[in-house]
Each structure stands twice: as structure tokens, then as C-alpha cells.
PDB file of C-alpha atoms in Angstrom:
ATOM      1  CA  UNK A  35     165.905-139.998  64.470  1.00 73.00           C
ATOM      2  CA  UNK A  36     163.664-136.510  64.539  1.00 74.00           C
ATOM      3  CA  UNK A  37     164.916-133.304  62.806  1.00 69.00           C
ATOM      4  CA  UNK A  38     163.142-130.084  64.395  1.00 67.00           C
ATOM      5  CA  UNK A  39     162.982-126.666  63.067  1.00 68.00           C
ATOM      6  CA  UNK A  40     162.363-123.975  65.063  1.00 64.00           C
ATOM      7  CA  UNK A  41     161.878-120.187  64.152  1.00 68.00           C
ATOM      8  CA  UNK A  42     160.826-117.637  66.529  1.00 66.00           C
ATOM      9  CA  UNK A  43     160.194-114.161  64.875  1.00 64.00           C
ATOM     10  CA  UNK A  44     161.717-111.066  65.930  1.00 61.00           C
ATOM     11  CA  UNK A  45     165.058-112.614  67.369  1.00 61.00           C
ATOM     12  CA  UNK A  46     168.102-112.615  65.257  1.00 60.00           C
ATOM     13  CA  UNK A  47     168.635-116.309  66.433  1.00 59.00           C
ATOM     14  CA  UNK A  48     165.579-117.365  66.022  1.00 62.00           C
ATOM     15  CA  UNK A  49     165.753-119.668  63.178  1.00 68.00           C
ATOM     16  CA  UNK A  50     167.595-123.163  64.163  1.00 69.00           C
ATOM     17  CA  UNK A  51     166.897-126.894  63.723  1.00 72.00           C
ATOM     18  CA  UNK A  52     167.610-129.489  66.348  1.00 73.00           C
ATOM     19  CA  UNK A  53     168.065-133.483  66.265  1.00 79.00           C
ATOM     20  CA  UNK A  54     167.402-135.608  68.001  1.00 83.00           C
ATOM     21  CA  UNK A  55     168.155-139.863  68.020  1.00 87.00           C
ATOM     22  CA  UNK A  56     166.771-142.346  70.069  1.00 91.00           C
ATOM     23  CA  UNK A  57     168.798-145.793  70.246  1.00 94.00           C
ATOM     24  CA  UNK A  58     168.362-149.244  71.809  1.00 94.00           C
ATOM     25  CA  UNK A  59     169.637-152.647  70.950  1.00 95.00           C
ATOM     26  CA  UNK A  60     169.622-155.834  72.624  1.00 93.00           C
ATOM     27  CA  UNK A  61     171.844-158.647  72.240  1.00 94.00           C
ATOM     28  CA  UNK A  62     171.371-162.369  73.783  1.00 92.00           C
ATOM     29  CA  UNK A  63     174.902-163.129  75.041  1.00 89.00           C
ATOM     30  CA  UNK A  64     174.910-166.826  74.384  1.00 81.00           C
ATOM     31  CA  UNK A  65     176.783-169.101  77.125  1.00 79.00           C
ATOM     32  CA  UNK A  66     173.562-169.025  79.919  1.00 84.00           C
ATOM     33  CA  UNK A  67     170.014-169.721  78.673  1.00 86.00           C
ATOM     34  CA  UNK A  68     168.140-165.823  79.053  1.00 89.00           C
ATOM     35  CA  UNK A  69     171.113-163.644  79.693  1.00 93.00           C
ATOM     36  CA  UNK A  70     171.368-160.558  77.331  1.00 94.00           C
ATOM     37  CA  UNK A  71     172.880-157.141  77.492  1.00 95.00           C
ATOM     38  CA  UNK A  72     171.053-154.196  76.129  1.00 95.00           C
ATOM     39  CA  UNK A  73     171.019-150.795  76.096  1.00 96.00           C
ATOM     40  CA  UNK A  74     169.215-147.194  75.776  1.00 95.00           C
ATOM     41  CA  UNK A  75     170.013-143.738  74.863  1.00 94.00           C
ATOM     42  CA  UNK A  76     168.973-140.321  73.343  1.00 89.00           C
ATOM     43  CA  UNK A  77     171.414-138.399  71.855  1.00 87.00           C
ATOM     44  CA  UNK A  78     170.525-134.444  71.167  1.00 81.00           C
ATOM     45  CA  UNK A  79     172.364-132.286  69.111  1.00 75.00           C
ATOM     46  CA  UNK A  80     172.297-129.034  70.279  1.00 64.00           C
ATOM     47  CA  UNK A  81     175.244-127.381  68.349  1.00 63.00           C
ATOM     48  CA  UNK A  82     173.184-125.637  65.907  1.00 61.00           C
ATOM     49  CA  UNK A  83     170.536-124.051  68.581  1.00 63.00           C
ATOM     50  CA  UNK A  84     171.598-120.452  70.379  1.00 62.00           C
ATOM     51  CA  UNK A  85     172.648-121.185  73.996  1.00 63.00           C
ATOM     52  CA  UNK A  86     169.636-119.368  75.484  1.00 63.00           C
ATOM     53  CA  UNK A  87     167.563-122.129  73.684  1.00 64.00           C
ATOM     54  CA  UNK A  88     169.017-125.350  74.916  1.00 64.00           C
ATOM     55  CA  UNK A  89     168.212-127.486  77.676  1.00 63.00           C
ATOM     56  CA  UNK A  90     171.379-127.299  79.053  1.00 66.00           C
ATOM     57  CA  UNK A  91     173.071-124.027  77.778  1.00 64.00           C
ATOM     58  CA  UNK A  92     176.753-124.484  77.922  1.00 68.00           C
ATOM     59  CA  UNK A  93     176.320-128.067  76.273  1.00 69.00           C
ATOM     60  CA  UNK A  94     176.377-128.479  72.326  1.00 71.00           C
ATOM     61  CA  UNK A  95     175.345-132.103  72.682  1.00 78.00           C
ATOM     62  CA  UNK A  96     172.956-133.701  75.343  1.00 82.00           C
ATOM     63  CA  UNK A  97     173.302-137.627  75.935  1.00 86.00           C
ATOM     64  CA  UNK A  98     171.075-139.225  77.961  1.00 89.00           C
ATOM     65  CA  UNK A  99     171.836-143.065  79.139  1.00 94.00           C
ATOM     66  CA  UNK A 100     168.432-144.672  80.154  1.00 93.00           C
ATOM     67  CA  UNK A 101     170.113-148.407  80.367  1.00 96.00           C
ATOM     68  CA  UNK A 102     173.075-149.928  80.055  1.00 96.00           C
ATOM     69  CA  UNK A 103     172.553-153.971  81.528  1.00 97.00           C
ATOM     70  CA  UNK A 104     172.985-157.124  81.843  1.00 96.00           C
ATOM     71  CA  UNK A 105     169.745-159.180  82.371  1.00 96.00           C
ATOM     72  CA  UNK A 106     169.212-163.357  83.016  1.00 94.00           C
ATOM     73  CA  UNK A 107     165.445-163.846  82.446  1.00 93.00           C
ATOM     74  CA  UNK A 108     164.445-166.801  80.468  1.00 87.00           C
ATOM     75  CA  UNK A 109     160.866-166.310  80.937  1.00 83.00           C
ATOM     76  CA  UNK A 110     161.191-169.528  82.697  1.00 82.00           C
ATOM     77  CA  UNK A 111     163.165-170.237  85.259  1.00 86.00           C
ATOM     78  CA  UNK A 112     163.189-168.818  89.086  1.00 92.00           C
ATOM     79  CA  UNK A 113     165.855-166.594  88.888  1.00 94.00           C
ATOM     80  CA  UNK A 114     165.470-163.148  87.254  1.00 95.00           C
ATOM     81  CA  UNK A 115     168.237-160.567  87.478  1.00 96.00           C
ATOM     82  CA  UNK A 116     169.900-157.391  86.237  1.00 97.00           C
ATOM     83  CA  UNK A 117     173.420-155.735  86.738  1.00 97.00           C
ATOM     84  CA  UNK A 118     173.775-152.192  85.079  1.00 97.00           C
ATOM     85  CA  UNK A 119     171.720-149.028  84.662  1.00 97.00           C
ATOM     86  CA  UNK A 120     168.085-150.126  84.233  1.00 97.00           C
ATOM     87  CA  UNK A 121     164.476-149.158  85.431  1.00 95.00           C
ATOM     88  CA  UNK A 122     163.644-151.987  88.213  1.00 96.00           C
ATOM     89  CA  UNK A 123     161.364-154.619  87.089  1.00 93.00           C
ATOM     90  CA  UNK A 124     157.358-154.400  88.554  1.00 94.00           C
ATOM     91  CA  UNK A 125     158.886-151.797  90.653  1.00 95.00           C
ATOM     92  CA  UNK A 126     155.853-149.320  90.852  1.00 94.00           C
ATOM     93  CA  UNK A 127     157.223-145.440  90.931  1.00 92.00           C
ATOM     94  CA  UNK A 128     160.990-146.254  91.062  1.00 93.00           C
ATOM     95  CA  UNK A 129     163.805-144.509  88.865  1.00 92.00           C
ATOM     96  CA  UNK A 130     166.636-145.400  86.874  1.00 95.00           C
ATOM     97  CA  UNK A 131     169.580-146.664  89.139  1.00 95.00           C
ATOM     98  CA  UNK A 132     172.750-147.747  88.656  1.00 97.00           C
ATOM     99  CA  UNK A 133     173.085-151.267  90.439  1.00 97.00           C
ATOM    100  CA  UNK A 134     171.323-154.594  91.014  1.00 98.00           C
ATOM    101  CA  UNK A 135     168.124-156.185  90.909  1.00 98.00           C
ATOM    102  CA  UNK A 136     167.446-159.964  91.961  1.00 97.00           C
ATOM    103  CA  UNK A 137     164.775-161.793  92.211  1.00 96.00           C
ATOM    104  CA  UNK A 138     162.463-165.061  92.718  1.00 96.00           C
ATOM    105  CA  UNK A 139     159.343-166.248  90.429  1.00 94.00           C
ATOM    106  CA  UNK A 140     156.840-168.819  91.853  1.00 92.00           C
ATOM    107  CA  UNK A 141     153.648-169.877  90.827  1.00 89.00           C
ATOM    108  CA  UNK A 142     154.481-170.522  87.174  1.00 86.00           C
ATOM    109  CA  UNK A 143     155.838-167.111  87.170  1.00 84.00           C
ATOM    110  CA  UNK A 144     152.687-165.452  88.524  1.00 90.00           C
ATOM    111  CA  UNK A 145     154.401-164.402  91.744  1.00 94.00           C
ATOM    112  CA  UNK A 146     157.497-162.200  91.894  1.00 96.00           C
ATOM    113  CA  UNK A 147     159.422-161.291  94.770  1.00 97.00           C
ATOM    114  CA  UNK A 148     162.566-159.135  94.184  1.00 96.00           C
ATOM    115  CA  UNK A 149     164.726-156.929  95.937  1.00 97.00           C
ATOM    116  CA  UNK A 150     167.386-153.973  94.388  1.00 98.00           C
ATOM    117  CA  UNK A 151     169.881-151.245  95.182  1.00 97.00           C
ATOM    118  CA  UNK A 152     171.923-148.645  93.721  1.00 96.00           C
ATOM    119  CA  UNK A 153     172.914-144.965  93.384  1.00 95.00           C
ATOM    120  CA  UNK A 154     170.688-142.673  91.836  1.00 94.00           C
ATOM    121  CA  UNK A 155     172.056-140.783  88.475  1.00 94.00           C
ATOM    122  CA  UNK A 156     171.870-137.225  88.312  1.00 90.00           C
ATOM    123  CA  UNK A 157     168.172-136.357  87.745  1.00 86.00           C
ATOM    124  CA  UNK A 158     168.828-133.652  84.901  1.00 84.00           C
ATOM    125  CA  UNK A 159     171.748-134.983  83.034  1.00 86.00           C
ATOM    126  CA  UNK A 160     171.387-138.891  84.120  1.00 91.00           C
ATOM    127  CA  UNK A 161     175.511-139.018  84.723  1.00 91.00           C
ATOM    128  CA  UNK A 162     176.665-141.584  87.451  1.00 93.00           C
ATOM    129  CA  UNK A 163     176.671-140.205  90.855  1.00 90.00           C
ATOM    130  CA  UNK A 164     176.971-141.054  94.220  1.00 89.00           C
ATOM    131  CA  UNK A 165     174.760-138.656  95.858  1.00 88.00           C
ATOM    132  CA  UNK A 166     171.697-140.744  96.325  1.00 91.00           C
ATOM    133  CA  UNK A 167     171.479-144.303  97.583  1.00 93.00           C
ATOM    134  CA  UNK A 168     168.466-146.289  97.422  1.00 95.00           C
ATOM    135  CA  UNK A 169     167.498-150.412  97.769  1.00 96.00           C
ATOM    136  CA  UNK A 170     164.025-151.826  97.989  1.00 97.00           C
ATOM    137  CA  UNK A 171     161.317-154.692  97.610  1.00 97.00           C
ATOM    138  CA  UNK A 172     158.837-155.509  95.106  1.00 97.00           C
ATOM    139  CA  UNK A 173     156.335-157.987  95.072  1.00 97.00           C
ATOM    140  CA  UNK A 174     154.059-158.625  92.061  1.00 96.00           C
ATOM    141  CA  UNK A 175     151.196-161.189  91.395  1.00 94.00           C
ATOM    142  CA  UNK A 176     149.483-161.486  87.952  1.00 91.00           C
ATOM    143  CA  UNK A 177     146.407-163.034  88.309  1.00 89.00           C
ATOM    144  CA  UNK A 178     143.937-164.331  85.252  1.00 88.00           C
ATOM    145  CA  UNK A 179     140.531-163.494  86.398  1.00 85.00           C
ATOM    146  CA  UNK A 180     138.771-164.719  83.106  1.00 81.00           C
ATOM    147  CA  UNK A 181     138.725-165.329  79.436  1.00 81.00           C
ATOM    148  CA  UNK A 182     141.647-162.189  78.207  1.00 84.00           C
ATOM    149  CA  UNK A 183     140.871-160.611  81.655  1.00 90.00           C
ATOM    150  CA  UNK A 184     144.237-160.053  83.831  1.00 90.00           C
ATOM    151  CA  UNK A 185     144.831-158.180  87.053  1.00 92.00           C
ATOM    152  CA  UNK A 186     148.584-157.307  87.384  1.00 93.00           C
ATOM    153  CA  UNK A 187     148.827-155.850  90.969  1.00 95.00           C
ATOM    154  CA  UNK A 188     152.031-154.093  92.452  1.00 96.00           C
ATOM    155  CA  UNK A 189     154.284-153.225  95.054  1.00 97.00           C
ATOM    156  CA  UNK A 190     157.360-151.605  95.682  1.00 97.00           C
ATOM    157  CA  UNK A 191     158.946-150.482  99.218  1.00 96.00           C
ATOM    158  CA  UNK A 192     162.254-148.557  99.779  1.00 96.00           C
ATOM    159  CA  UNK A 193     164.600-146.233 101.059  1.00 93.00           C
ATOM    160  CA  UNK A 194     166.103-143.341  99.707  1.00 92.00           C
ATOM    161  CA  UNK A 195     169.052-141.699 100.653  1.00 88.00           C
ATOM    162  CA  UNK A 196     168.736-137.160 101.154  1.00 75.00           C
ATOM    163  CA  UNK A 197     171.959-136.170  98.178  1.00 76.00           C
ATOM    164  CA  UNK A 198     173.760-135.110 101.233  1.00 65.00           C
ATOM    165  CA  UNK A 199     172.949-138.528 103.369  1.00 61.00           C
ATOM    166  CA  UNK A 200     172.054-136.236 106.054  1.00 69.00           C
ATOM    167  CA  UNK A 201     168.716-138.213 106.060  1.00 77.00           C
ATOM    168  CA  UNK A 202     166.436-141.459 104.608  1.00 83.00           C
ATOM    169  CA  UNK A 203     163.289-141.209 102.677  1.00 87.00           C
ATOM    170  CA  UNK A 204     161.032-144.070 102.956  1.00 91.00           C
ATOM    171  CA  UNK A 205     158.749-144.416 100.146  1.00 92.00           C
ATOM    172  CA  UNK A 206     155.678-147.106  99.521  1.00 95.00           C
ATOM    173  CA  UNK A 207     153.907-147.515  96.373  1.00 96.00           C
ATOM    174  CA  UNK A 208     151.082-150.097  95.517  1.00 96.00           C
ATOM    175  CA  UNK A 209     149.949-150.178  91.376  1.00 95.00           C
ATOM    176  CA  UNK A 210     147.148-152.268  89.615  1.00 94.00           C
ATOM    177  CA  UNK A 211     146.192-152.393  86.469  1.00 93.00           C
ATOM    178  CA  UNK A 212     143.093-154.532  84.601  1.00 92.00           C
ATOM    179  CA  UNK A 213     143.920-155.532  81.404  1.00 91.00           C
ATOM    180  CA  UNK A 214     140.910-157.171  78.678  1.00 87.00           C
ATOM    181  CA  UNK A 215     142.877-158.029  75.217  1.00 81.00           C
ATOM    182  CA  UNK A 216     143.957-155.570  73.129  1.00 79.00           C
ATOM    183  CA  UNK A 217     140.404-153.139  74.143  1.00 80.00           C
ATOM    184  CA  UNK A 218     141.102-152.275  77.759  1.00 86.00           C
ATOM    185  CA  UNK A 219     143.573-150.783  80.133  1.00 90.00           C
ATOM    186  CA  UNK A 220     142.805-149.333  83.023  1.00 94.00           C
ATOM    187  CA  UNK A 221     144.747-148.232  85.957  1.00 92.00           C
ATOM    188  CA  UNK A 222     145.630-146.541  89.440  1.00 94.00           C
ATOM    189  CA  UNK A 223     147.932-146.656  91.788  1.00 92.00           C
ATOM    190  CA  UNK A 224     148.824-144.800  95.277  1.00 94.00           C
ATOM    191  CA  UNK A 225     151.794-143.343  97.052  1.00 92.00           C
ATOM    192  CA  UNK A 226     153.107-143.055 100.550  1.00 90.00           C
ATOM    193  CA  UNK A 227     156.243-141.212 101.936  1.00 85.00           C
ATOM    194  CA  UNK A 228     158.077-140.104 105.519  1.00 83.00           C
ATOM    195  CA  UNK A 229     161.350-138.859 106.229  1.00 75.00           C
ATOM    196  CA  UNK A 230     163.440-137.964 109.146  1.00 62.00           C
ATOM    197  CA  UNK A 231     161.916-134.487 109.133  1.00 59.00           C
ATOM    198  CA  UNK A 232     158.377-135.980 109.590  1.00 57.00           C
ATOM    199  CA  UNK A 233     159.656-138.301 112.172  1.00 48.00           C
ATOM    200  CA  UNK A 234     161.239-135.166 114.452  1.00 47.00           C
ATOM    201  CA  UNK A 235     158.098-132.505 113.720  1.00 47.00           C
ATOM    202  CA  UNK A 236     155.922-135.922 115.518  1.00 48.00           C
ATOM    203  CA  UNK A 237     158.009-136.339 118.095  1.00 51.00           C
ATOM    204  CA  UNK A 238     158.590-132.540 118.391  1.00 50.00           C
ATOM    205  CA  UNK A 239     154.548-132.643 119.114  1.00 52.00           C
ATOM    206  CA  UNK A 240     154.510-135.083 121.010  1.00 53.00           C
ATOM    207  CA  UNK A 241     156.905-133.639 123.697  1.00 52.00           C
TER     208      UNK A 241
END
């Protein structure tokens, strides 16, 4: 939990506090080896703060739902998966979506292929909504190139629905990162996207 205090001199209103909780919890459900449900949230109290100083003015309490899932990973087995609102797994540059992620280790767990697909929540207030579609791939491969020295390259590739489905978005992203211990962490990554729009200004030049 964080308690603000704000004051902003010359405004009549310009004295207020805020607060703000972040929750999570995570619970291992029991009956299957590696399925849990677990969940994330921030909760903001606005109802002390003058409208003109909130987020979203006409709100007196902001909650934000980052997951809400149900996830089988034993760290183990073949099968990873998760039901619910969640960030996808080694999914480079993706968002929180509300639907399904599957997918297939190999390799000792080195290599991950996985696909997903969902609706997009409402990028200011994260409510459900069904304005924005969106399914993908990923592909990862951690790799040990040494003594605490690990490469953890990945991919993600995917389609993503205009809010009015008037068009597709597809979107490629490719991530690595170096890891050494606990001393290094370095990073970089690169982005690729074309929509309908780009497709008919191409053909539009090339007629």
C-alpha cells in the first residue's frame, strides 16, 4: 500500500492525499501437478482528490485487473498453459488479453513453442471488451553459453484486430537478452508492423 500527499499552492483544492494498493496472490489448486490460479490488481482511491486531479475524473476509485488465471506449468512437463487475463508467456511486446495461451516445451525445457488468443481489454481502464481481437506465436530458446552465461532469445508473431474490425495489424517482434549471474543484464530487441492501409498505399503505387 502507498499513501501520497499532494499540495499544490495557490488552488483552494490543492491539498489532498491519494492511495494507492497493489495486490497479488497465488494459490496452487491441488488435484493436477502445476496448476494454480493467481491474480493481480491495483486499486486507487481517488475519493479524496478534486476531479480535475484524477486520472479518470468522474471516477472516485480506479481498479485496475492485470491477471486473473488459471496456469498448468510444473516446470516439468511438456504442456504449459493459461486460461484467464494474463500477460503471454516469452511473448516479446504483447499485452494483457483476456483468453488462452498453450504451449509445448522440448529440449529439457530449453525450447518453447506456444500459440494464444484473446480480446484486448480497454487500454485506459483495462475492463473486458470486445473491440480488439488478437492470437499469435511465440517461440523461445534459452541457451547456456558458459559458466552463469545464458542467452534467452525471443519471438512473438501476431495479428491484431483495428477496435472497429474494419482491418488486421500484423505485428513481429524478436527479443534477446544475455544474462551473467546476478552482475549482468543486457538487452535489445526489434519491432516490425503492416496493416491493411500499408498493403493498399503499395498496391495503390504500384498501379
Amino acid at each position: 500500500m502507498r499513501q501520497q500527499a499532494w499540495a499544490t499552492l495557490g488552488n483552494d483544492d490543492g491539498t489532498f492525499t491519494r492511495t494507492v494498493l497493489n495486490g497479488s496472490a497465488r494459490a496452487d489448486l491441488g488435484f493436477l501437478s502445476g496448476l494454480s490460479a493467481g491474480g493481480a490488481l491495483r486499486l486507487v482511491a481517488d475519493e479524496l482528490q478534486p476531479e480535475r486531479a484524477r486520472f479518470r475524473a468522474t471516477e472516485p476509485a480506479e481498479l485496475y485487473l492485470w491477471e486473473a488465471a488459471v496456469t498448468l506449468d510444473d516446470g516439468r512437463g511438456p504442456l504449459v498453459a493459461r486460461v484467464g487475463r494474463f500477460l503471454p508467456r516469452k511473448a516479446p511486446g504483447a499485452t494483457v488479453l483476456d483468453g488462452a495461451q498453450a504451449g509445448l516445451r522440448a529440449l529439457g525445457g530449453s525450447l518453447e513453442v506456444g500459440a494464444y488468443a484473446g480480446t484486448i481489454p480497454d487500454l485506459v481502464t483495462l475492463a473486458p471488451s470486445f473491440d480488439r481481437l488478437t492470437a499469435g506465436t511465440t517461440f523461445a530458446f534459452d541457451t547456456t553459453l558458459g559458466d552463469d552465461l545464458l542467452l534467452l532469445p525471443r519471438a512473438r508473431v501476431a495479428l491484431v484486430s483495428s477496435p472497429d474490425f474494419a482491418a488486421m495489424r500484423a505485428e513481429a517482434e524478436a527479443q534477446a537478452q544475455l544474462l551473467w549471474g546476478t552482475a549482468l543484464a543486457a538487452g535489445a530487441s526489434v519491432r516490425a508492423g503492416v496493416d491493411a492501409r500499408c498493403v493498399m498505399l503499395i498496391g495503390a503505387d504500384d498501379d
